[in-house]
PDB file of C-alpha atoms in Angstrom:
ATOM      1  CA  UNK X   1      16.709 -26.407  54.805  1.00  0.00           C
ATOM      2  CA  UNK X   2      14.829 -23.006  54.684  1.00  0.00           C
ATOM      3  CA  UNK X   3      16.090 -21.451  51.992  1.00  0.00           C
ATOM      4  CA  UNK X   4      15.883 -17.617  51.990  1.00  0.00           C
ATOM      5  CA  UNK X   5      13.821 -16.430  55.339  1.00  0.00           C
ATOM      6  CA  UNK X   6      11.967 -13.419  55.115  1.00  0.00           C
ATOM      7  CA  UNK X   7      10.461 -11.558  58.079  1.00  0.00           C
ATOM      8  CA  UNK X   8       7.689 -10.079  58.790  1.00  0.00           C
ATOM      9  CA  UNK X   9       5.365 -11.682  56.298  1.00  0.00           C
ATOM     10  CA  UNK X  10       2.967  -8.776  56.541  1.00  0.00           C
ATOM     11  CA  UNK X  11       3.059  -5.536  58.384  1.00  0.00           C
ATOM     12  CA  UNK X  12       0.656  -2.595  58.156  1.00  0.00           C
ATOM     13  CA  UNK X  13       2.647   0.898  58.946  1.00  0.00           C
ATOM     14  CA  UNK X  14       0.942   4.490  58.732  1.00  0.00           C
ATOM     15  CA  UNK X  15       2.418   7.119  56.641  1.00  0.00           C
ATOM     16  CA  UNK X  16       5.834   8.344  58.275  1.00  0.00           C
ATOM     17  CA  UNK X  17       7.107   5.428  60.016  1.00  0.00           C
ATOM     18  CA  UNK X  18      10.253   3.510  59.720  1.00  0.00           C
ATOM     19  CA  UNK X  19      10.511  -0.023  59.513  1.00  0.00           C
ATOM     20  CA  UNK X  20      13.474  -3.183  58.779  1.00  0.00           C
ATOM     21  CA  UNK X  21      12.385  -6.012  56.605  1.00  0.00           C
ATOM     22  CA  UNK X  22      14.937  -8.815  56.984  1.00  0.00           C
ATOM     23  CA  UNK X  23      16.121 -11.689  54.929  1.00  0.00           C
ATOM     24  CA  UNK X  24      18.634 -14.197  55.442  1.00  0.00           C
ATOM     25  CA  UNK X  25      19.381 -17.093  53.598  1.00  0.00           C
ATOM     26  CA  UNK X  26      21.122 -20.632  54.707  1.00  0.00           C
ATOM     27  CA  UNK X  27      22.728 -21.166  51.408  1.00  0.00           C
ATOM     28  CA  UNK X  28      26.283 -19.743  51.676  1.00  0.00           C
ATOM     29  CA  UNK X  29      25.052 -17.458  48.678  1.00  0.00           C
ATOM     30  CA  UNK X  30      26.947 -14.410  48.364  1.00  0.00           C
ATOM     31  CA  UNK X  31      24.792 -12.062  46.178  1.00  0.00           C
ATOM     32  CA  UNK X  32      21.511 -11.358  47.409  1.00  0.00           C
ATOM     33  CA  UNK X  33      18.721  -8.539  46.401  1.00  0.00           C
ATOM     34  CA  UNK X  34      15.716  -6.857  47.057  1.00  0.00           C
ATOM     35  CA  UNK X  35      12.691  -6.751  44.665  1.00  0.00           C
ATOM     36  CA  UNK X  36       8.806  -4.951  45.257  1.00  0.00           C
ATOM     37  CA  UNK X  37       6.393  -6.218  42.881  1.00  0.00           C
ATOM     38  CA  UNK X  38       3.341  -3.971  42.063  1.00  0.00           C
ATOM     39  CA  UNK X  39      -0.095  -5.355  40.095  1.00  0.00           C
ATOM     40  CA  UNK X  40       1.069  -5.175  36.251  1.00  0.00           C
ATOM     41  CA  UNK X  41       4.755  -4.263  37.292  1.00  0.00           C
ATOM     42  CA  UNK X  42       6.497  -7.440  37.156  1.00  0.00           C
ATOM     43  CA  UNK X  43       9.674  -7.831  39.762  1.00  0.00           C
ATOM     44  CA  UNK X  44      11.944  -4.814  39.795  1.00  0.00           C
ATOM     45  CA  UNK X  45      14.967  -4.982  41.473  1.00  0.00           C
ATOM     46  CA  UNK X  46      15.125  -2.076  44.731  1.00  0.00           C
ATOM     47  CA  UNK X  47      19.150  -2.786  45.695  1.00  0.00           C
ATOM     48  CA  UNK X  48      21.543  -5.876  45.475  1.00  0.00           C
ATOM     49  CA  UNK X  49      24.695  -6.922  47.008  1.00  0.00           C
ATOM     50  CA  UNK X  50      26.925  -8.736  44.849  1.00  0.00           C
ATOM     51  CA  UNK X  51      29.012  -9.937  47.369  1.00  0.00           C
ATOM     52  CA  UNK X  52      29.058  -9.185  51.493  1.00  0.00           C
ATOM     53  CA  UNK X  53      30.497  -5.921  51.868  1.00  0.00           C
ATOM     54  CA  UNK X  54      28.817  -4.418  48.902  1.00  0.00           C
ATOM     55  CA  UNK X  55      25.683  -2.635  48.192  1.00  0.00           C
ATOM     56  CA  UNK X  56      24.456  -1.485  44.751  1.00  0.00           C
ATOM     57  CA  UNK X  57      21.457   0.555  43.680  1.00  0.00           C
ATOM     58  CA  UNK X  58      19.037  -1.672  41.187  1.00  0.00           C
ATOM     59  CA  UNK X  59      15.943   0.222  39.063  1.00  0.00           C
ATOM     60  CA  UNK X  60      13.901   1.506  42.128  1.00  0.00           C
ATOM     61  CA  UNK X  61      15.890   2.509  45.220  1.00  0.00           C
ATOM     62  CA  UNK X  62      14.568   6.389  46.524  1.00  0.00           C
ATOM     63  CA  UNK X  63      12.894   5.836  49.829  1.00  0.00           C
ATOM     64  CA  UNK X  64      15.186   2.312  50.276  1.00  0.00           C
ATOM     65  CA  UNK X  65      18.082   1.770  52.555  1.00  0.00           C
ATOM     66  CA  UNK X  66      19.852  -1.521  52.369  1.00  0.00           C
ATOM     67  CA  UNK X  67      22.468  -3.407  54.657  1.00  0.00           C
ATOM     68  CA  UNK X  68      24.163  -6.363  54.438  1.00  0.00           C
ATOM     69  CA  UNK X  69      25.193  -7.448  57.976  1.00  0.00           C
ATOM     70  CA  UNK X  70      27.106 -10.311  57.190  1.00  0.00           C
ATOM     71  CA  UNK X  71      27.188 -13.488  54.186  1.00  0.00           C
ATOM     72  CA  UNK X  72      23.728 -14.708  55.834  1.00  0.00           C
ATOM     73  CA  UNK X  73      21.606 -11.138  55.995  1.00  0.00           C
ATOM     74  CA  UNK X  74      20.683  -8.683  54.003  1.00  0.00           C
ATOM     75  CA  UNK X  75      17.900  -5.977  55.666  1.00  0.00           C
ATOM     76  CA  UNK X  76      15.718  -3.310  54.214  1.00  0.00           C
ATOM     77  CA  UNK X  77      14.851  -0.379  55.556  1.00  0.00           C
ATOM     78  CA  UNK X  78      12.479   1.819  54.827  1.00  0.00           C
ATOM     79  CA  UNK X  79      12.918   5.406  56.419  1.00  0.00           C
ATOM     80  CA  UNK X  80       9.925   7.467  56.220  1.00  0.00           C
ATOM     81  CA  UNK X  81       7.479   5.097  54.550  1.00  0.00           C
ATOM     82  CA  UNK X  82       4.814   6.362  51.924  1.00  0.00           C
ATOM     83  CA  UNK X  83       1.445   4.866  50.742  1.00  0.00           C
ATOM     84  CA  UNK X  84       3.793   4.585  47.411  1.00  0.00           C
ATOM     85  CA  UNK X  85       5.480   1.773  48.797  1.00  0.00           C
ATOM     86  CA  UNK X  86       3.111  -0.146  49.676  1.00  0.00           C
ATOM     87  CA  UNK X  87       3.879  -3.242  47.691  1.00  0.00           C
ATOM     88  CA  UNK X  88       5.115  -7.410  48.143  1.00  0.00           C
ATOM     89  CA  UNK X  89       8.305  -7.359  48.603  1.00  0.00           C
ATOM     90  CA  UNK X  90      10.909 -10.344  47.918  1.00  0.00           C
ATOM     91  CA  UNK X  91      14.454 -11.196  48.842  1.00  0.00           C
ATOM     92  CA  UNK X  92      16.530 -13.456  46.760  1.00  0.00           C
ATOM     93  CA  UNK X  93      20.417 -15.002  46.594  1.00  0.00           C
ATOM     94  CA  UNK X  94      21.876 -16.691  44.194  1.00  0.00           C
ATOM     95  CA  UNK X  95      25.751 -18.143  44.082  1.00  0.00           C
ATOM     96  CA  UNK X  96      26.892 -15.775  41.473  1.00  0.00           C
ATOM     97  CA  UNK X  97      30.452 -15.597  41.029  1.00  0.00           C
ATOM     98  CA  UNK X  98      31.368 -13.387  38.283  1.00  0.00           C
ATOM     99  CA  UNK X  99      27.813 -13.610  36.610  1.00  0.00           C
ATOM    100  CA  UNK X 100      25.050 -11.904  38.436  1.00  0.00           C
ATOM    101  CA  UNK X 101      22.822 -13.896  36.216  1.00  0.00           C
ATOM    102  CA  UNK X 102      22.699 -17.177  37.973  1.00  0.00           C
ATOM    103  CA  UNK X 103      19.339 -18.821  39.294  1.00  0.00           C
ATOM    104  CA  UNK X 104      17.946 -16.555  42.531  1.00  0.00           C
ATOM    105  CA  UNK X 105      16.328 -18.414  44.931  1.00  0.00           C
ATOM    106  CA  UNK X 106      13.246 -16.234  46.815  1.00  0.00           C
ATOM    107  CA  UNK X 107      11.675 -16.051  49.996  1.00  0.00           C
ATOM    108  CA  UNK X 108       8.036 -15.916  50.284  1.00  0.00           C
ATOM    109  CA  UNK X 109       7.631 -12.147  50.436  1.00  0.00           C
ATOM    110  CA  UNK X 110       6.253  -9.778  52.441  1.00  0.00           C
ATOM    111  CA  UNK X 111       3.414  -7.757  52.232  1.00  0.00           C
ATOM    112  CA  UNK X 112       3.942  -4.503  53.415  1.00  0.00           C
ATOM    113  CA  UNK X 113       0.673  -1.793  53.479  1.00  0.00           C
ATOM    114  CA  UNK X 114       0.927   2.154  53.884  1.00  0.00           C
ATOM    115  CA  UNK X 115      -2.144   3.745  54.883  1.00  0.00           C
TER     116      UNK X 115
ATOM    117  CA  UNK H   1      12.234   1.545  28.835  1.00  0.00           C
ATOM    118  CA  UNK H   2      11.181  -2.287  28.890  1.00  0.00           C
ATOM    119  CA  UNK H   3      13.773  -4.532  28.703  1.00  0.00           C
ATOM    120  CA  UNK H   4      12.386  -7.519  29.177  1.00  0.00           C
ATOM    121  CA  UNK H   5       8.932  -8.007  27.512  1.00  0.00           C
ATOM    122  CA  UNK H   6       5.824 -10.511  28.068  1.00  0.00           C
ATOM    123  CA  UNK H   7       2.969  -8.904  25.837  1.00  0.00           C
ATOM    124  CA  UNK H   8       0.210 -11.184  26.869  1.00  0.00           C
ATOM    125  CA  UNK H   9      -0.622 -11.008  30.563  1.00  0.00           C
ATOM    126  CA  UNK H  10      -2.499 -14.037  30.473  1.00  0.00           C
ATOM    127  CA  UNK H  11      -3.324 -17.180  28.755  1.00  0.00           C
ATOM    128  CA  UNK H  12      -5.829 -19.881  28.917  1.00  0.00           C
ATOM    129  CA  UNK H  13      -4.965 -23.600  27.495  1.00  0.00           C
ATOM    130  CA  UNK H  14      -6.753 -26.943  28.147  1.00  0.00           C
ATOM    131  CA  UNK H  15      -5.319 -29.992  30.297  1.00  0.00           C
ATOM    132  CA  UNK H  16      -2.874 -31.832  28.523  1.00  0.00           C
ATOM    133  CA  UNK H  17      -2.472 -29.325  25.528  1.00  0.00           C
ATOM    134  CA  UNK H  18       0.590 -27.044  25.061  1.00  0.00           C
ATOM    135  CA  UNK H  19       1.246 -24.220  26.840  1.00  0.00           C
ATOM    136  CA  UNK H  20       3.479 -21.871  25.000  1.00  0.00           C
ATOM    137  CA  UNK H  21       4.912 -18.618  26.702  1.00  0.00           C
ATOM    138  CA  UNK H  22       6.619 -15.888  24.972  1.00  0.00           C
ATOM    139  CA  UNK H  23       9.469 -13.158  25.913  1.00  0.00           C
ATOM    140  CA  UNK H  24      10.931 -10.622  23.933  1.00  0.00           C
ATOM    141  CA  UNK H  25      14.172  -8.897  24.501  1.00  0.00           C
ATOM    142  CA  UNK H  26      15.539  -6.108  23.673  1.00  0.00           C
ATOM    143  CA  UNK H  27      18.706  -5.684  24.680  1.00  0.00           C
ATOM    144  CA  UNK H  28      21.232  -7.660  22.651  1.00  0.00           C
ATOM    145  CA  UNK H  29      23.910  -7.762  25.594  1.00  0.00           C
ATOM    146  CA  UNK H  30      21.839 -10.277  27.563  1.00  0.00           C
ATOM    147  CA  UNK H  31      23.791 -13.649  27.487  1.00  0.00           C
ATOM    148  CA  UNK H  32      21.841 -15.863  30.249  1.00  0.00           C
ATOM    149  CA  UNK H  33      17.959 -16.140  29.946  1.00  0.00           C
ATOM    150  CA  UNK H  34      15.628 -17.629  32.641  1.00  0.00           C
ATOM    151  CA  UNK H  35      11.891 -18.755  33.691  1.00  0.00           C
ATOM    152  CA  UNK H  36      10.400 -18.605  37.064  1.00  0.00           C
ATOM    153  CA  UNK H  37       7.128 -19.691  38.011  1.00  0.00           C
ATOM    154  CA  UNK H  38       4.810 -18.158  41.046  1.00  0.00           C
ATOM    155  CA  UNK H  39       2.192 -18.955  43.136  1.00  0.00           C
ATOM    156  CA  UNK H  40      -0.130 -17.248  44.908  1.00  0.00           C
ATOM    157  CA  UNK H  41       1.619 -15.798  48.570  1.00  0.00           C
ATOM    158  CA  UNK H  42       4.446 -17.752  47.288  1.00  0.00           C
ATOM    159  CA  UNK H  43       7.692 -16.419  45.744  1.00  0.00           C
ATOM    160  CA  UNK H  44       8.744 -16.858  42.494  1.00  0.00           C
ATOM    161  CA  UNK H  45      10.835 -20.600  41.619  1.00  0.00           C
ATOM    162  CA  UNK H  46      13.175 -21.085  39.448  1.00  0.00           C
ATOM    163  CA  UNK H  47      12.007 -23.337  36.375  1.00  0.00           C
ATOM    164  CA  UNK H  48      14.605 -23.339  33.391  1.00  0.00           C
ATOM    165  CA  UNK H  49      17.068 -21.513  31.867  1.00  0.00           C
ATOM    166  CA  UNK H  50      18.992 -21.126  28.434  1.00  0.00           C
ATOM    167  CA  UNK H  51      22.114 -19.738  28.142  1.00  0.00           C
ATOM    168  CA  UNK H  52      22.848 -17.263  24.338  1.00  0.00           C
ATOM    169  CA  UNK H  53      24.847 -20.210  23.075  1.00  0.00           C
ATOM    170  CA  UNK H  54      22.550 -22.342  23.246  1.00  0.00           C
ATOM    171  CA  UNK H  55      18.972 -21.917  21.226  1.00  0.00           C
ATOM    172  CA  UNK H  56      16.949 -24.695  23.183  1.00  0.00           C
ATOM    173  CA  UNK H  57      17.266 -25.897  26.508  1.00  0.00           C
ATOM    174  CA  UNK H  58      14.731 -29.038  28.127  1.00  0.00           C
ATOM    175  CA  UNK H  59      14.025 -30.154  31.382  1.00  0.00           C
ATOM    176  CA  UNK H  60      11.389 -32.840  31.546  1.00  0.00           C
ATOM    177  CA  UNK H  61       8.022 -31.001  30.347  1.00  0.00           C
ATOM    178  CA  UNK H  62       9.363 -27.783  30.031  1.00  0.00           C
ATOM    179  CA  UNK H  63      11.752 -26.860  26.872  1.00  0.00           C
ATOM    180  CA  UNK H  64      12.572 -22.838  26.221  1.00  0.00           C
ATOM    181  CA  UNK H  65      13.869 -21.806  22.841  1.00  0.00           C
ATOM    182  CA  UNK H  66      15.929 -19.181  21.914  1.00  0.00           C
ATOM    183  CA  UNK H  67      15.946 -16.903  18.873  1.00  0.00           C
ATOM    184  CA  UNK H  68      19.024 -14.274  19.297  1.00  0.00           C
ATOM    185  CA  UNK H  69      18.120 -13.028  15.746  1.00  0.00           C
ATOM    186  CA  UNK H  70      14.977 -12.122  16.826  1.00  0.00           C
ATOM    187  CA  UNK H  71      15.547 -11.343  20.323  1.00  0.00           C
ATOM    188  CA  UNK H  72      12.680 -13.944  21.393  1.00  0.00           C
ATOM    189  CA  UNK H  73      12.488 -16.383  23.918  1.00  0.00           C
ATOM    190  CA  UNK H  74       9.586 -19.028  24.209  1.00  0.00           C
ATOM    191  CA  UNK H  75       8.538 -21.380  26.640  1.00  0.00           C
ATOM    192  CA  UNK H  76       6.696 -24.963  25.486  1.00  0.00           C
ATOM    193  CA  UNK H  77       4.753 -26.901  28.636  1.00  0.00           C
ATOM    194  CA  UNK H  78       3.837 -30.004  27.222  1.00  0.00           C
ATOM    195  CA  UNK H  79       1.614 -31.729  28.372  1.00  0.00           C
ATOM    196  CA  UNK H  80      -0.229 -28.891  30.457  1.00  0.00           C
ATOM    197  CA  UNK H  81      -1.379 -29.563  33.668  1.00  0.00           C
ATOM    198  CA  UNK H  82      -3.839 -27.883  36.277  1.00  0.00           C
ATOM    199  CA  UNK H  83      -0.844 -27.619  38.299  1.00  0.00           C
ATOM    200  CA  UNK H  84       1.081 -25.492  36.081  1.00  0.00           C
ATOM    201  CA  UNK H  85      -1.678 -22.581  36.868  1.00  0.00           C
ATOM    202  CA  UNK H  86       0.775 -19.844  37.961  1.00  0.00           C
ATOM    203  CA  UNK H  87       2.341 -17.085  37.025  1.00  0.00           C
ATOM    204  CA  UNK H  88       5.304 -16.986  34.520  1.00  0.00           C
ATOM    205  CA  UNK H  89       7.917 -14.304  34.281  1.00  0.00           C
ATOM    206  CA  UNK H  90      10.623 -14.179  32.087  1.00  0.00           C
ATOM    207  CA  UNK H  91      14.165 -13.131  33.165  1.00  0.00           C
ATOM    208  CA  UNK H  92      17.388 -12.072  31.433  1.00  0.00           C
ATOM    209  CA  UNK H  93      20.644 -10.736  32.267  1.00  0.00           C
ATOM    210  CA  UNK H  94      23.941  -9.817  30.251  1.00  0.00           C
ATOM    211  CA  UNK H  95      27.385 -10.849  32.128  1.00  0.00           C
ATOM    212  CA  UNK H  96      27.756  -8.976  35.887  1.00  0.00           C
ATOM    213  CA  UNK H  97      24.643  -7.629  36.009  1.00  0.00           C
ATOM    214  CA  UNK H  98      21.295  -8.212  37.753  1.00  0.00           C
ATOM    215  CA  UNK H  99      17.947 -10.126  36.567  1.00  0.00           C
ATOM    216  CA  UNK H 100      15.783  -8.100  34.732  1.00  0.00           C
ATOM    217  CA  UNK H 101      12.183  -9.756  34.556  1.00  0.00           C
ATOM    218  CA  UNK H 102       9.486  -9.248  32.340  1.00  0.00           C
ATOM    219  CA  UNK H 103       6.090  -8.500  34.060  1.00  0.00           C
ATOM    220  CA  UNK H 104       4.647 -11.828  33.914  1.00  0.00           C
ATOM    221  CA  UNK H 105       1.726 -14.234  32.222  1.00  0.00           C
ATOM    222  CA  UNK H 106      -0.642 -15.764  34.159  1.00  0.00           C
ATOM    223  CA  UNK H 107      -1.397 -19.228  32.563  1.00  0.00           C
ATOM    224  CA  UNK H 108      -4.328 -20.937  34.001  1.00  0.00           C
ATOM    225  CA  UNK H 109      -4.504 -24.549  32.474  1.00  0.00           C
ATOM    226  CA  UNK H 110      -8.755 -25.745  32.214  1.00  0.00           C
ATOM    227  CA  UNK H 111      -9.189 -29.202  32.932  1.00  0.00           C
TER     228      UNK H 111
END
């Protein structure tokens, strides 16, 4: 049982490039998110999708696209990528039904540099 | 503005002593608060979590009160051990909306 898969687990990109970070998670969850987590920042929440077939901005989305292909996957995408977002970044599901409160399970990150 | 608070961004505490973890709040919406611990290159795991109806909550060595009045959470390890070196953060969320975390205390138990 994986849990929630995240790939790459590290990529380098220079200034300007695009690039997908994927998750996907063998849970049957349906809400699943995107955090970055900076030195001294804590986790702060990028976009989430409460259910498949919705997207929602969280606290940090400019530069962020997100898409949720199906109940399983839920991608990233970063369109013109800045040494500002160079960060760990985590995906996470949880059941949630009405409460987008209950226990999110994480992958293992990955760690994304912008030179 | 902070949310979710952790003012000490570390703490130090000898094997088998008690490790005690504090979180202020302060938004008095939030009905469902929660602990995760994290490695190193690991993401963060869900440890325990209290609920605003309740004001303590245990699971084996780990109990987390709850004081709505004062819009504090804590979080008691007893007994501490070298594997409980990680980093805490503090979550909390009010009905149909996402986690917000605090920005975490690293706890480093000293054998």
């Amino acid at each position: 049982n994986a849990g929630v898969t995240q790939t790459p687990k590290f990529q380098v990109l220079k200034t300007g490039q695009s690039m997908t970070l994927q998750c996907a998670q063998d849970m049957n969850h349906n809400s699943m998110y995107w955090y970055r987590q900076d030195p001294g920042m804590g986790l702060r929440l990028i976009y989430y999708s409460a259910s498949e077939g919705t997207t929602d901005k969280g606290e940090v989305p400019n530069g962020y696209n997100v898409s949720r292909l199906n109940k399983r996957e839920f991608s990233l995408r970063l369109e013109s990528a800045a040494p500002s977002q160079t960060s760990v970044y985590f995906c996470a599901s949880s059941e949630a039904g009405s409460t987008l409160g209950w226990p999110q399970h994480f992958g293992d990150g990955t760690r994304l540099s912008i030179l | 503005d902070q949310q979710v608070k952790q003012n000490s961004p570390s703490l130090s505490v000898q094997e088998g002593r008690i490790s005690i973890l504090n979180c202020d709040y302060t938004n008095s919406m939030f009905d469902y608060f929660l602990w995760y611990k994290k490695y190193p290159a690991e993401g963060p795991t869900f440890l325990i979590s209290i609920s605003s109806i309740k004001d303590k909550n245990e699971d084996g060595r780990f109990t987390v009160f709850l004081n709505k009045s004062a819009k504090h959470l804590s979080l008691h390890i007893v007994p501490s051990q070298p594997g409980d070196s990680a980093v805490y953060f503090c979550a909390a969320s009010e009905r149909n909306t996402p986690l917000v975390f605090g920005k975490g205390t690293r706890l480093s138990v000293i054998a």
